[in-house]
């Protein structure tokens, strides 16, 4: 199988390392908007570089992995589907809600699988939490708590075009809540705060946010996010039910210590998403390759990405307008 990789940045390079080690992969061809970066990445990893995206598509691809900047995602997905090439794309599918819907309309009915990169669906802890819910051993679920706490903010020039904390960061939590519970979100109430760099407020964003999601069976999900968790990178999801509870992401790298006594983490804190979710990233790409080889359904189709984006959009409105927002208000 010949896999194309569009984007040779940090996550693209990580994906290239994973892809080259998967069984059944004969060649990985790398392209980037900066041809030199593509050549350097390919050279380090012993892969083939393409001069540009046109050359990438001309390389006789069996599948495409998109890890390019966000504004290139939509065009690359549509181009791949029109060429009959299965495609994996990092979230988001497009920079905004109208663009995402346009992509879905363009690829719907094409019969070409598209997988969106929500890697928490492949994280062992999140999968185990989902299995615990499905088995019924937790009883009926009353509360879900999910957090994404970044140790340091992204670069200042990233913030204005990020889409905001809920769309850029918490959208992973929204997808994880839906994935683990198997339920739909019906309404949200969200708020945010700025106590760090002024760049967030200047961009109309917040550096810390919280949202209460009401699910369609009455379960409450509490989602929190911040750009300033200096203790380390912290992503956890707790599911609490009438007969028990479980937590995903509580391990030796969790950047928490008991306030008084108790057991402390055995290892250093997680430093970032590539380290925390290394196994999940590998598993999702392995699933993508199996999907291409076997012709099976996408484990995370773009329709799932759209549902998470609806929740993020509703949270953005709720924060700005200081009110509860139903998902039907934003659905198109």
GROMACS .gro file of C-alpha atoms in nm:
model
  332
    1UNK     CA    1   0.000   0.000   0.000
    2UNK     CA    2   0.128   0.348  -0.090
    3UNK     CA    3   0.023   0.618   0.157
    4UNK     CA    4   0.048   0.990   0.094
    5UNK     CA    5   0.107   1.230   0.382
    6UNK     CA    6   0.017   1.597   0.340
    7UNK     CA    7   0.191   1.802   0.607
    8UNK     CA    8   0.539   1.752   0.750
    9UNK     CA    9   0.501   1.949   1.073
   10UNK     CA   10   0.512   1.807   1.424
   11UNK     CA   11   0.208   1.581   1.406
   12UNK     CA   12   0.266   1.500   1.039
   13UNK     CA   13   0.617   1.377   1.116
   14UNK     CA   14   0.483   1.169   1.405
   15UNK     CA   15   0.226   1.014   1.170
   16UNK     CA   16   0.499   0.942   0.916
   17UNK     CA   17   0.698   0.749   1.178
   18UNK     CA   18   0.389   0.546   1.266
   19UNK     CA   19   0.293   0.476   0.906
   20UNK     CA   20   0.636   0.354   0.798
   21UNK     CA   21   0.628   0.089   1.072
   22UNK     CA   22   0.282  -0.051   0.990
   23UNK     CA   23   0.260  -0.386   0.811
   24UNK     CA   24   0.139  -0.369   0.454
   25UNK     CA   25   0.282  -0.022   0.385
   26UNK     CA   26   0.514  -0.033   0.086
   27UNK     CA   27   0.585   0.339   0.068
   28UNK     CA   28   0.501   0.667   0.242
   29UNK     CA   29   0.520   0.977   0.024
   30UNK     CA   30   0.548   1.311   0.207
   31UNK     CA   31   0.449   1.656   0.080
   32UNK     CA   32   0.433   1.994   0.249
   33UNK     CA   33   0.363   2.355   0.151
   34UNK     CA   34   0.734   2.401   0.221
   35UNK     CA   35   0.909   2.149  -0.012
   36UNK     CA   36   1.231   2.172   0.188
   37UNK     CA   37   1.055   2.067   0.507
   38UNK     CA   38   0.904   1.769   0.324
   39UNK     CA   39   1.246   1.667   0.194
   40UNK     CA   40   1.404   1.703   0.537
   41UNK     CA   41   1.134   1.497   0.707
   42UNK     CA   42   1.144   1.231   0.439
   43UNK     CA   43   1.523   1.219   0.455
   44UNK     CA   44   1.528   1.171   0.832
   45UNK     CA   45   1.276   0.888   0.813
   46UNK     CA   46   1.391   0.720   0.494
   47UNK     CA   47   1.075   0.809   0.304
   48UNK     CA   48   1.000   0.961  -0.036
   49UNK     CA   49   0.927   1.333  -0.073
   50UNK     CA   50   0.695   1.490  -0.329
   51UNK     CA   51   0.760   1.842  -0.455
   52UNK     CA   52   0.403   1.955  -0.393
   53UNK     CA   53   0.049   1.829  -0.339
   54UNK     CA   54  -0.001   1.783  -0.712
   55UNK     CA   55   0.295   1.549  -0.724
   56UNK     CA   56   0.163   1.372  -0.415
   57UNK     CA   57  -0.169   1.294  -0.583
   58UNK     CA   58   0.017   1.183  -0.895
   59UNK     CA   59   0.216   0.926  -0.697
   60UNK     CA   60  -0.046   0.652  -0.731
   61UNK     CA   61  -0.176   0.669  -0.376
   62UNK     CA   62  -0.389   0.403  -0.212
   63UNK     CA   63  -0.477   0.641   0.074
   64UNK     CA   64  -0.401   0.991   0.202
   65UNK     CA   65  -0.328   1.119   0.553
   66UNK     CA   66  -0.388   1.493   0.598
   67UNK     CA   67  -0.187   1.667   0.871
   68UNK     CA   68  -0.154   2.001   0.693
   69UNK     CA   69  -0.262   2.338   0.841
   70UNK     CA   70  -0.634   2.363   0.913
   71UNK     CA   71  -0.721   2.586   0.618
   72UNK     CA   72  -0.595   2.316   0.378
   73UNK     CA   73  -0.800   2.029   0.524
   74UNK     CA   74  -1.125   2.079   0.336
   75UNK     CA   75  -0.967   2.109  -0.007
   76UNK     CA   76  -0.744   1.806   0.043
   77UNK     CA   77  -1.030   1.589   0.169
   78UNK     CA   78  -1.254   1.679  -0.123
   79UNK     CA   79  -0.972   1.632  -0.373
   80UNK     CA   80  -0.891   1.289  -0.231
   81UNK     CA   81  -1.252   1.175  -0.236
   82UNK     CA   82  -1.298   1.298  -0.593
   83UNK     CA   83  -0.992   1.089  -0.685
   84UNK     CA   84  -1.143   0.785  -0.512
   85UNK     CA   85  -0.869   0.789  -0.246
   86UNK     CA   86  -0.961   0.704   0.116
   87UNK     CA   87  -0.850   0.985   0.345
   88UNK     CA   88  -0.761   1.035   0.710
   89UNK     CA   89  -0.778   1.399   0.821
   90UNK     CA   90  -0.679   1.555   1.150
   91UNK     CA   91  -0.954   1.758   1.309
   92UNK     CA   92  -1.107   1.989   1.209
   93UNK     CA   93  -1.245   1.890   0.871
   94UNK     CA   94  -1.274   2.261   0.792
   95UNK     CA   95  -1.205   2.585   0.982
   96UNK     CA   96  -1.571   2.659   1.054
   97UNK     CA   97  -1.921   2.515   1.059
   98UNK     CA   98  -2.029   2.620   0.705
   99UNK     CA   99  -1.705   2.484   0.562
  100UNK     CA  100  -1.750   2.153   0.744
  101UNK     CA  101  -2.102   2.115   0.609
  102UNK     CA  102  -1.979   2.193   0.258
  103UNK     CA  103  -1.722   1.914   0.284
  104UNK     CA  104  -1.984   1.667   0.406
  105UNK     CA  105  -2.211   1.758   0.117
  106UNK     CA  106  -1.923   1.717  -0.128
  107UNK     CA  107  -1.820   1.372  -0.005
  108UNK     CA  108  -2.163   1.231   0.086
  109UNK     CA  109  -2.258   0.941  -0.136
  110UNK     CA  110  -1.912   0.915  -0.295
  111UNK     CA  111  -1.848   0.576  -0.140
  112UNK     CA  112  -1.496   0.683  -0.037
  113UNK     CA  113  -1.423   0.645   0.335
  114UNK     CA  114  -1.312   0.948   0.537
  115UNK     CA  115  -1.176   0.912   0.891
  116UNK     CA  116  -1.142   1.216   1.118
  117UNK     CA  117  -0.860   1.220   1.373
  118UNK     CA  118  -1.030   1.217   1.711
  119UNK     CA  119  -0.762   1.003   1.871
  120UNK     CA  120  -0.933   0.967   2.209
  121UNK     CA  121  -1.162   0.711   2.044
  122UNK     CA  122  -0.852   0.489   2.034
  123UNK     CA  123  -0.709   0.572   2.377
  124UNK     CA  124  -0.719   0.254   2.591
  125UNK     CA  125  -0.868   0.439   2.887
  126UNK     CA  126  -1.149   0.599   2.688
  127UNK     CA  127  -1.226   0.269   2.515
  128UNK     CA  128  -1.240   0.092   2.852
  129UNK     CA  129  -1.470   0.361   2.990
  130UNK     CA  130  -1.700   0.316   2.691
  131UNK     CA  131  -1.701  -0.060   2.745
  132UNK     CA  132  -1.789  -0.008   3.113
  133UNK     CA  133  -2.086   0.208   3.016
  134UNK     CA  134  -2.205  -0.036   2.750
  135UNK     CA  135  -2.175  -0.337   2.983
  136UNK     CA  136  -2.411  -0.177   3.234
  137UNK     CA  137  -2.176  -0.241   3.525
  138UNK     CA  138  -2.180   0.130   3.618
  139UNK     CA  139  -2.559   0.131   3.641
  140UNK     CA  140  -2.720   0.437   3.493
  141UNK     CA  141  -2.475   0.717   3.428
  142UNK     CA  142  -2.547   1.044   3.606
  143UNK     CA  143  -2.224   1.244   3.561
  144UNK     CA  144  -1.936   1.261   3.317
  145UNK     CA  145  -1.634   1.485   3.377
  146UNK     CA  146  -1.381   1.553   3.102
  147UNK     CA  147  -1.086   1.789   3.097
  148UNK     CA  148  -0.814   1.907   2.862
  149UNK     CA  149  -0.554   2.112   3.046
  150UNK     CA  150  -0.258   2.236   2.842
  151UNK     CA  151   0.068   2.313   3.024
  152UNK     CA  152   0.146   2.624   2.818
  153UNK     CA  153  -0.051   2.833   2.567
  154UNK     CA  154   0.007   2.797   2.194
  155UNK     CA  155   0.200   3.075   2.013
  156UNK     CA  156   0.026   3.414   2.014
  157UNK     CA  157  -0.016   3.418   1.638
  158UNK     CA  158  -0.210   3.090   1.654
  159UNK     CA  159  -0.487   3.223   1.879
  160UNK     CA  160  -0.678   3.458   1.643
  161UNK     CA  161  -0.731   3.184   1.385
  162UNK     CA  162  -0.779   2.894   1.626
  163UNK     CA  163  -1.157   2.913   1.637
  164UNK     CA  164  -1.161   2.963   2.013
  165UNK     CA  165  -1.097   2.739   2.312
  166UNK     CA  166  -1.415   2.532   2.276
  167UNK     CA  167  -1.374   2.467   1.903
  168UNK     CA  168  -0.996   2.422   1.906
  169UNK     CA  169  -0.945   2.234   2.232
  170UNK     CA  170  -1.266   2.118   2.403
  171UNK     CA  171  -1.407   1.972   2.082
  172UNK     CA  172  -1.201   1.662   2.167
  173UNK     CA  173  -1.384   1.638   2.500
  174UNK     CA  174  -1.720   1.683   2.330
  175UNK     CA  175  -1.644   1.398   2.093
  176UNK     CA  176  -1.513   1.185   2.379
  177UNK     CA  177  -1.828   1.240   2.587
  178UNK     CA  178  -2.045   1.134   2.294
  179UNK     CA  179  -1.821   0.838   2.214
  180UNK     CA  180  -1.799   0.704   2.570
  181UNK     CA  181  -2.166   0.750   2.663
  182UNK     CA  182  -2.322   0.674   2.324
  183UNK     CA  183  -2.557   0.968   2.385
  184UNK     CA  184  -2.630   1.294   2.206
  185UNK     CA  185  -2.584   1.640   2.358
  186UNK     CA  186  -2.908   1.839   2.366
  187UNK     CA  187  -2.805   2.168   2.530
  188UNK     CA  188  -2.506   2.348   2.680
  189UNK     CA  189  -2.425   2.623   2.927
  190UNK     CA  190  -2.071   2.756   2.900
  191UNK     CA  191  -1.852   3.026   3.047
  192UNK     CA  192  -1.489   3.136   3.031
  193UNK     CA  193  -1.224   3.351   3.191
  194UNK     CA  194  -0.905   3.534   3.102
  195UNK     CA  195  -0.630   3.560   3.362
  196UNK     CA  196  -0.330   3.502   3.136
  197UNK     CA  197  -0.205   3.674   2.822
  198UNK     CA  198  -0.413   3.957   2.680
  199UNK     CA  199  -0.393   3.794   2.335
  200UNK     CA  200  -0.688   3.569   2.418
  201UNK     CA  201  -0.924   3.854   2.508
  202UNK     CA  202  -0.801   4.057   2.212
  203UNK     CA  203  -0.899   3.767   1.985
  204UNK     CA  204  -1.241   3.734   2.152
  205UNK     CA  205  -1.131   3.408   2.311
  206UNK     CA  206  -1.073   3.281   2.667
  207UNK     CA  207  -0.776   3.100   2.818
  208UNK     CA  208  -0.993   2.894   3.056
  209UNK     CA  209  -1.339   2.755   2.989
  210UNK     CA  210  -1.606   2.534   3.141
  211UNK     CA  211  -1.925   2.389   3.004
  212UNK     CA  212  -2.216   2.185   3.136
  213UNK     CA  213  -2.362   1.956   2.869
  214UNK     CA  214  -2.704   1.797   2.907
  215UNK     CA  215  -2.728   1.463   2.727
  216UNK     CA  216  -3.042   1.321   2.576
  217UNK     CA  217  -3.099   1.081   2.868
  218UNK     CA  218  -3.053   1.349   3.134
  219UNK     CA  219  -2.687   1.273   3.211
  220UNK     CA  220  -2.479   1.581   3.292
  221UNK     CA  221  -2.131   1.617   3.143
  222UNK     CA  222  -1.888   1.873   3.284
  223UNK     CA  223  -1.609   1.983   3.050
  224UNK     CA  224  -1.318   2.206   3.150
  225UNK     CA  225  -1.017   2.338   2.960
  226UNK     CA  226  -0.729   2.576   3.015
  227UNK     CA  227  -0.415   2.694   2.838
  228UNK     CA  228  -0.230   2.739   3.170
  229UNK     CA  229  -0.184   2.410   3.355
  230UNK     CA  230   0.186   2.439   3.436
  231UNK     CA  231   0.182   2.113   3.634
  232UNK     CA  232   0.166   1.928   3.302
  233UNK     CA  233  -0.062   1.805   3.025
  234UNK     CA  234  -0.377   1.661   3.181
  235UNK     CA  235  -0.653   1.486   2.988
  236UNK     CA  236  -0.895   1.275   3.191
  237UNK     CA  237  -1.251   1.152   3.160
  238UNK     CA  238  -1.456   1.024   3.453
  239UNK     CA  239  -1.783   0.835   3.420
  240UNK     CA  240  -1.991   0.810   3.737
  241UNK     CA  241  -2.295   0.586   3.758
  242UNK     CA  242  -2.550   0.458   4.005
  243UNK     CA  243  -2.342   0.144   4.066
  244UNK     CA  244  -1.983   0.250   4.007
  245UNK     CA  245  -1.738   0.485   3.842
  246UNK     CA  246  -1.429   0.473   3.621
  247UNK     CA  247  -1.167   0.720   3.505
  248UNK     CA  248  -0.960   0.734   3.187
  249UNK     CA  249  -0.623   0.911   3.196
  250UNK     CA  250  -0.533   0.856   3.561
  251UNK     CA  251  -0.181   0.716   3.543
  252UNK     CA  252   0.179   0.778   3.651
  253UNK     CA  253   0.198   1.083   3.423
  254UNK     CA  254  -0.115   1.255   3.553
  255UNK     CA  255   0.001   1.595   3.684
  256UNK     CA  256  -0.184   1.578   4.015
  257UNK     CA  257  -0.062   1.528   4.370
  258UNK     CA  258  -0.270   1.475   4.684
  259UNK     CA  259  -0.309   1.789   4.893
  260UNK     CA  260  -0.221   1.597   5.210
  261UNK     CA  261  -0.056   1.257   5.215
  262UNK     CA  262  -0.158   0.976   4.985
  263UNK     CA  263   0.012   0.825   4.683
  264UNK     CA  264   0.192   1.057   4.442
  265UNK     CA  265   0.240   0.991   4.070
  266UNK     CA  266   0.533   0.760   4.008
  267UNK     CA  267   0.663   0.928   3.695
  268UNK     CA  268   0.709   1.271   3.541
  269UNK     CA  269   0.399   1.457   3.424
  270UNK     CA  270   0.280   1.424   3.066
  271UNK     CA  271   0.430   1.703   2.857
  272UNK     CA  272   0.186   1.720   2.566
  273UNK     CA  273  -0.064   1.546   2.342
  274UNK     CA  274   0.187   1.354   2.128
  275UNK     CA  275   0.333   1.186   2.436
  276UNK     CA  276   0.004   1.138   2.626
  277UNK     CA  277  -0.173   0.988   2.325
  278UNK     CA  278   0.116   0.810   2.152
  279UNK     CA  279  -0.061   0.474   2.164
  280UNK     CA  280  -0.390   0.625   2.051
  281UNK     CA  281  -0.233   0.798   1.751
  282UNK     CA  282  -0.071   0.471   1.647
  283UNK     CA  283  -0.396   0.279   1.694
  284UNK     CA  284  -0.607   0.522   1.490
  285UNK     CA  285  -0.367   0.509   1.195
  286UNK     CA  286  -0.353   0.130   1.215
  287UNK     CA  287  -0.734   0.131   1.209
  288UNK     CA  288  -0.728   0.361   0.906
  289UNK     CA  289  -0.493   0.131   0.717
  290UNK     CA  290  -0.711  -0.171   0.803
  291UNK     CA  291  -1.016   0.020   0.687
  292UNK     CA  292  -0.851   0.091   0.351
  293UNK     CA  293  -0.732  -0.267   0.313
  294UNK     CA  294  -1.058  -0.433   0.418
  295UNK     CA  295  -1.310  -0.182   0.286
  296UNK     CA  296  -1.478  -0.146   0.625
  297UNK     CA  297  -1.667   0.155   0.756
  298UNK     CA  298  -1.486   0.457   0.900
  299UNK     CA  299  -1.447   0.443   1.280
  300UNK     CA  300  -1.489   0.822   1.293
  301UNK     CA  301  -1.670   0.958   0.986
  302UNK     CA  302  -1.704   1.332   0.925
  303UNK     CA  303  -2.065   1.325   1.047
  304UNK     CA  304  -1.930   1.247   1.396
  305UNK     CA  305  -1.692   1.541   1.370
  306UNK     CA  306  -1.984   1.766   1.276
  307UNK     CA  307  -2.179   1.665   1.587
  308UNK     CA  308  -1.885   1.757   1.812
  309UNK     CA  309  -1.849   2.085   1.626
  310UNK     CA  310  -2.216   2.166   1.685
  311UNK     CA  311  -2.151   2.134   2.059
  312UNK     CA  312  -1.847   2.360   2.034
  313UNK     CA  313  -2.043   2.619   1.839
  314UNK     CA  314  -2.323   2.611   2.097
  315UNK     CA  315  -2.069   2.657   2.377
  316UNK     CA  316  -1.919   2.958   2.202
  317UNK     CA  317  -2.259   3.122   2.172
  318UNK     CA  318  -2.346   3.033   2.532
  319UNK     CA  319  -2.028   3.192   2.663
  320UNK     CA  320  -2.070   3.511   2.461
  321UNK     CA  321  -2.442   3.554   2.526
  322UNK     CA  322  -2.442   3.415   2.881
  323UNK     CA  323  -2.730   3.175   2.827
  324UNK     CA  324  -2.814   2.810   2.773
  325UNK     CA  325  -2.806   2.711   2.406
  326UNK     CA  326  -2.970   2.406   2.253
  327UNK     CA  327  -2.792   2.207   1.984
  328UNK     CA  328  -3.092   2.252   1.758
  329UNK     CA  329  -3.021   2.626   1.754
  330UNK     CA  330  -2.692   2.567   1.574
  331UNK     CA  331  -2.778   2.258   1.372
  332UNK     CA  332  -2.798   2.315   0.995
   0.00000   0.00000   0.00000
